[in-house]
Amino acid sequence: MRHTNKSFLKQKLNQKETIVLELKNLHAEVEGEGIEILKGVNLKVNKGEIHAIMGPNGSGKSTLAKVVAGHPEYEVTGGDIIYNGESILEMDPDERAHAGVFLAFQYPVEVPGVTNTTLLRESYNTIAASRGREELDPLEFDDYIREKLDLVEMNPDFLERSVNAGFSGGEKKRNEIFQMAVLQPTLSLLDETDSGLDIDALRVVSDGINKLHGEEDAIVLITHYQRLLNYIIPDFVHVMIGGKIVKSGGKELAFELEEKGYDWLESLAKVNGEAK
Amino acid sequence: MGNLTKAEPSILHNLAIHAPENTPQWSNVRGKNLKALNSTAFPHRKIEEWRFTDLKPIERTEFVPLSEAGVLPATDIEKYFIPESDRSRLVFINGRFQEKYSSIGGLGKGVTVGNLNANASHETVSSYFDKLVNYEEDVFTMFNGVMFEDGAFIHLEKGAKAEAPIQVLNLYTDASKPFVATPRMLVVAEEESDVTIIEDHIGLSENRYLTIPVCEVKTKKGAHIHHVRIQRDSINALHVSRPIAYVEKNAEYHSYTITLGAKLSRNEPRVVQEDEEVNFTLDGLVLIDGEQIADTHSVMDHRFSHANSHQLHKVVVNGSAHSIFNGKIFVRRDAQKIDSFQENRNLLLSIDGLVNTKPQLEIFADDVLCSHGATIGQLDPEEVFYLQSRGMTEEKAKEVLTYAFALETIENVKVESVHKLLIEEVYRYTKANSVEKVTA
Ligand SMILES: Nc1ncnc2c1ncn2[C@@H]1O[C@H](COP(=O)(O)OP(=O)(O)OP(=O)(O)O)[C@@H](O)[C@H]1O
Ligand SMILES: [Mg+2]
């Protein structure tokens, strides 16, 4: 460590308390197949921050989000995931959800036969119980849920429909953010929530996300389009290529990417890759 | 088909000498069936129709006549009563009519709810009883025709609408020796009449018995019948059922069969179209576990133009249970404009479970729309993960998904207490089977 003066140390300590998510040289592969997808990801996300991850198709963005949420299809082969100061590698996906991790899926899964309300009441109450919040009785829950519907301007009819079954692409995405609103996570991983939303929907959903975001939670959003970042303004933008974060910057990086594409960073990815 | 007379007499052949006596009103029926039985061999697995279903549990059980089986009385019968049927209930214990638990005559004039013995001289009984049943070379229907003690008789006069569902409750009691019961049912709905029937088979203990219910249904012009069949036999019981329904012009017959019990069950529902413009359903839900074998062989016989038919057969298999489905759809040569849907969906929860499925379409007309499909799958790991990411434990997620899979088939059961009861049964099954690890 080069800086040893007191004020720096103090800053460090404070920061530690505010770190929501820290990925340390995270490696992950497809379980049982030996295909490595994440090749040493480092990332630090503090309370109150919004991080955007961009990068070409197939670079590992969704995999990263799923690994943090605990998808059993992937095996962490190196490094660590620190959430609120503790490693969560050994936790099941539901335990991570209880601890406040939320993944809005790039491709939300259809669950025929399970209504949105059933899912949400079940989820809300288990999560509330484990986070020390009060459980809501059906009437209170109804009021609560309606308020959240308004937030994303979703039609109440969707409550009694099977989760995502027959929903349009955009409706599924909106439903994910609706769930986020209901569950009030500490860490939201939003995987291409903007893809599939029409222009008006994008505005509504973004407004919703902005309202949900506060000092105590953090958001990591994965997107291909700079446009989303006009609505949801990120504190940091990261570029992921070949299973690693190869460049980080402020929101201006998104404009640069929009203009130049990823080619100019590919070489950076290689150099970094060989240097390790 | 060549299986006549050559085989040795089976346990059913041997038992047939114990046919009920002092029932002169049925002597023709018994005589005819005895003759047929004595020249028909017990089926075996070399016959295509029985390829997957081993009948050894029947052949090797030393069944005795009911009078020698040492049957215990039934207790707590009332808890199986559905409240909607308080004025319209028929109760049978081991195939014998129980007048004191039954409630007849409560549905008013046009509706007869009674037992066959008391209605033997009813014109409808003489016209239809044992004449609708049509199962080729089938020792089980023949045996029933020789041995039946009594049966349920439901008749609706022209235009009569049964204002409450009719419950036909079949209870089977514990006994020191295995016995055979032969319940019987005749339902005739005259023109423009309407009725809902809840047929329930319940084993009160875990003993071995064989029940062979034979049910004949006639749905005349413009009549509507809803027929819910619940099989909750003892876990060691053997159940071979033959429900057959005929559907006349503009008539509708909708049946929903829920299979939960029995060690071995073979259910052969059939619907025969008798004129144009009909609508029928033959849905099924099978939830099995352990060593259970549940076999459904169905026939939907489209003989005239303009039919709408629907068959959703859903199956959940756990443990080393085994499900067999053979769904025949016939569309005869001149039967045009048929819209027929058949789907068999199987959810396999365990490694050792087994599913055989065979949709069988035989279509001889050209202007028909027949969709059919069969799937065998496990719970989708993506669905499990999705629910887990929303805070459900893996166990709970699997339970919810299994429950959701099964529930679809009972949504059309409109009698409230029965719908509720079935939901509870589904819930109990999914709870009890909180599911071996899904292999992705
Ligand atoms: N289960 C799997 N089996 C095999 N390959 C996989 C599996 N999961 C992911 N991959 C591969 O890992 C790479 C990263 O996939 P991922 O979905 O994380 O990309 P992404 O960055 O989200 O892409 P996009 O922008 O198209 O959504 C891809 O090449 C993908 O094919
Ligand atoms: Mg992706």
mmCIF file of C-alpha atoms and ligand atoms in Angstrom, chain A residues 30 33 35-38 55-64 66 73-74 106-107 191-192 222 224 240, ligand 1:
data_model
loop_
_atom_site.group_PDB
_atom_site.id
_atom_site.type_symbol
_atom_site.label_atom_id
_atom_site.label_comp_id
_atom_site.label_asym_id
_atom_site.label_seq_id
_atom_site.Cartn_x
_atom_site.Cartn_y
_atom_site.Cartn_z
ATOM 1 C CA VAL A 30 -20.603 -24.307 -16.755
ATOM 2 C CA GLU A 33 -18.627 -29.122 -18.650
ATOM 3 C CA ILE A 35 -16.333 -24.342 -20.130
ATOM 4 C CA GLU A 36 -14.968 -21.280 -18.356
ATOM 5 C CA ILE A 37 -17.127 -18.197 -18.860
ATOM 6 C CA LEU A 38 -16.095 -15.781 -16.139
ATOM 7 C CA GLY A 55 -20.241 -5.523 -23.526
ATOM 8 C CA PRO A 56 -20.634 -7.578 -26.671
ATOM 9 C CA ASN A 57 -22.959 -10.565 -26.992
ATOM 10 C CA GLY A 58 -21.653 -13.651 -25.296
ATOM 11 C CA SER A 59 -19.123 -11.818 -23.152
ATOM 12 C CA GLY A 60 -20.548 -13.240 -19.911
ATOM 13 C CA LYS A 61 -22.794 -10.455 -18.564
ATOM 14 C CA SER A 62 -25.843 -12.633 -17.921
ATOM 15 C CA THR A 63 -23.655 -15.385 -16.558
ATOM 16 C CA LEU A 64 -22.194 -12.910 -14.097
ATOM 17 C CA LYS A 66 -26.803 -15.504 -12.606
ATOM 18 C CA GLU A 73 -25.838 -24.324 -13.692
ATOM 19 C CA TYR A 74 -22.576 -22.513 -12.991
ATOM 20 C CA GLN A 106 -32.911 -11.181 -19.375
ATOM 21 C CA TYR A 107 -35.361 -13.914 -20.331
ATOM 22 C CA ASP A 191 -30.235 -7.933 -16.976
ATOM 23 C CA GLU A 192 -31.231 -6.096 -20.161
ATOM 24 C CA ILE A 222 -26.701 -4.761 -17.819
ATOM 25 C CA HIS A 224 -26.548 -2.747 -24.686
ATOM 26 C CA MET A 240 -17.095 -6.749 -20.085
HETATM 27 N N1 LIG C 1 -25.052 -23.391 -19.807
HETATM 28 C C1 LIG C 1 -24.179 -23.027 -20.750
HETATM 29 N N2 LIG C 1 -23.603 -23.956 -21.519
HETATM 30 C C2 LIG C 1 -22.723 -23.608 -22.482
HETATM 31 N N3 LIG C 1 -22.374 -22.331 -22.729
HETATM 32 C C3 LIG C 1 -22.913 -21.369 -21.979
HETATM 33 C C4 LIG C 1 -23.850 -21.658 -20.951
HETATM 34 N N4 LIG C 1 -24.230 -20.501 -20.364
HETATM 35 C C5 LIG C 1 -23.569 -19.529 -21.019
HETATM 36 N N5 LIG C 1 -22.776 -20.048 -21.987
HETATM 37 C C6 LIG C 1 -21.911 -19.302 -22.901
HETATM 38 O O1 LIG C 1 -21.218 -18.334 -22.177
HETATM 39 C C7 LIG C 1 -21.071 -17.152 -22.929
HETATM 40 C C8 LIG C 1 -21.628 -15.977 -22.137
HETATM 41 O O2 LIG C 1 -23.049 -16.040 -22.114
HETATM 42 P P1 LIG C 1 -23.902 -14.877 -21.472
HETATM 43 O O3 LIG C 1 -25.316 -15.255 -21.600
HETATM 44 O O4 LIG C 1 -23.391 -14.622 -20.118
HETATM 45 O O5 LIG C 1 -23.573 -13.670 -22.437
HETATM 46 P P2 LIG C 1 -24.093 -12.170 -22.394
HETATM 47 O O6 LIG C 1 -22.903 -11.322 -22.218
HETATM 48 O O7 LIG C 1 -25.180 -12.041 -21.436
HETATM 49 O O8 LIG C 1 -24.623 -12.016 -23.892
HETATM 50 P P3 LIG C 1 -25.881 -11.177 -24.471
HETATM 51 O O9 LIG C 1 -25.428 -9.776 -24.589
HETATM 52 O O10 LIG C 1 -26.097 -11.786 -25.810
HETATM 53 O O11 LIG C 1 -27.023 -11.372 -23.541
HETATM 54 C C9 LIG C 1 -21.788 -17.389 -24.235
HETATM 55 O O12 LIG C 1 -20.855 -17.751 -25.201
HETATM 56 C C10 LIG C 1 -22.693 -18.526 -23.938
HETATM 57 O O13 LIG C 1 -22.968 -19.301 -25.059
#
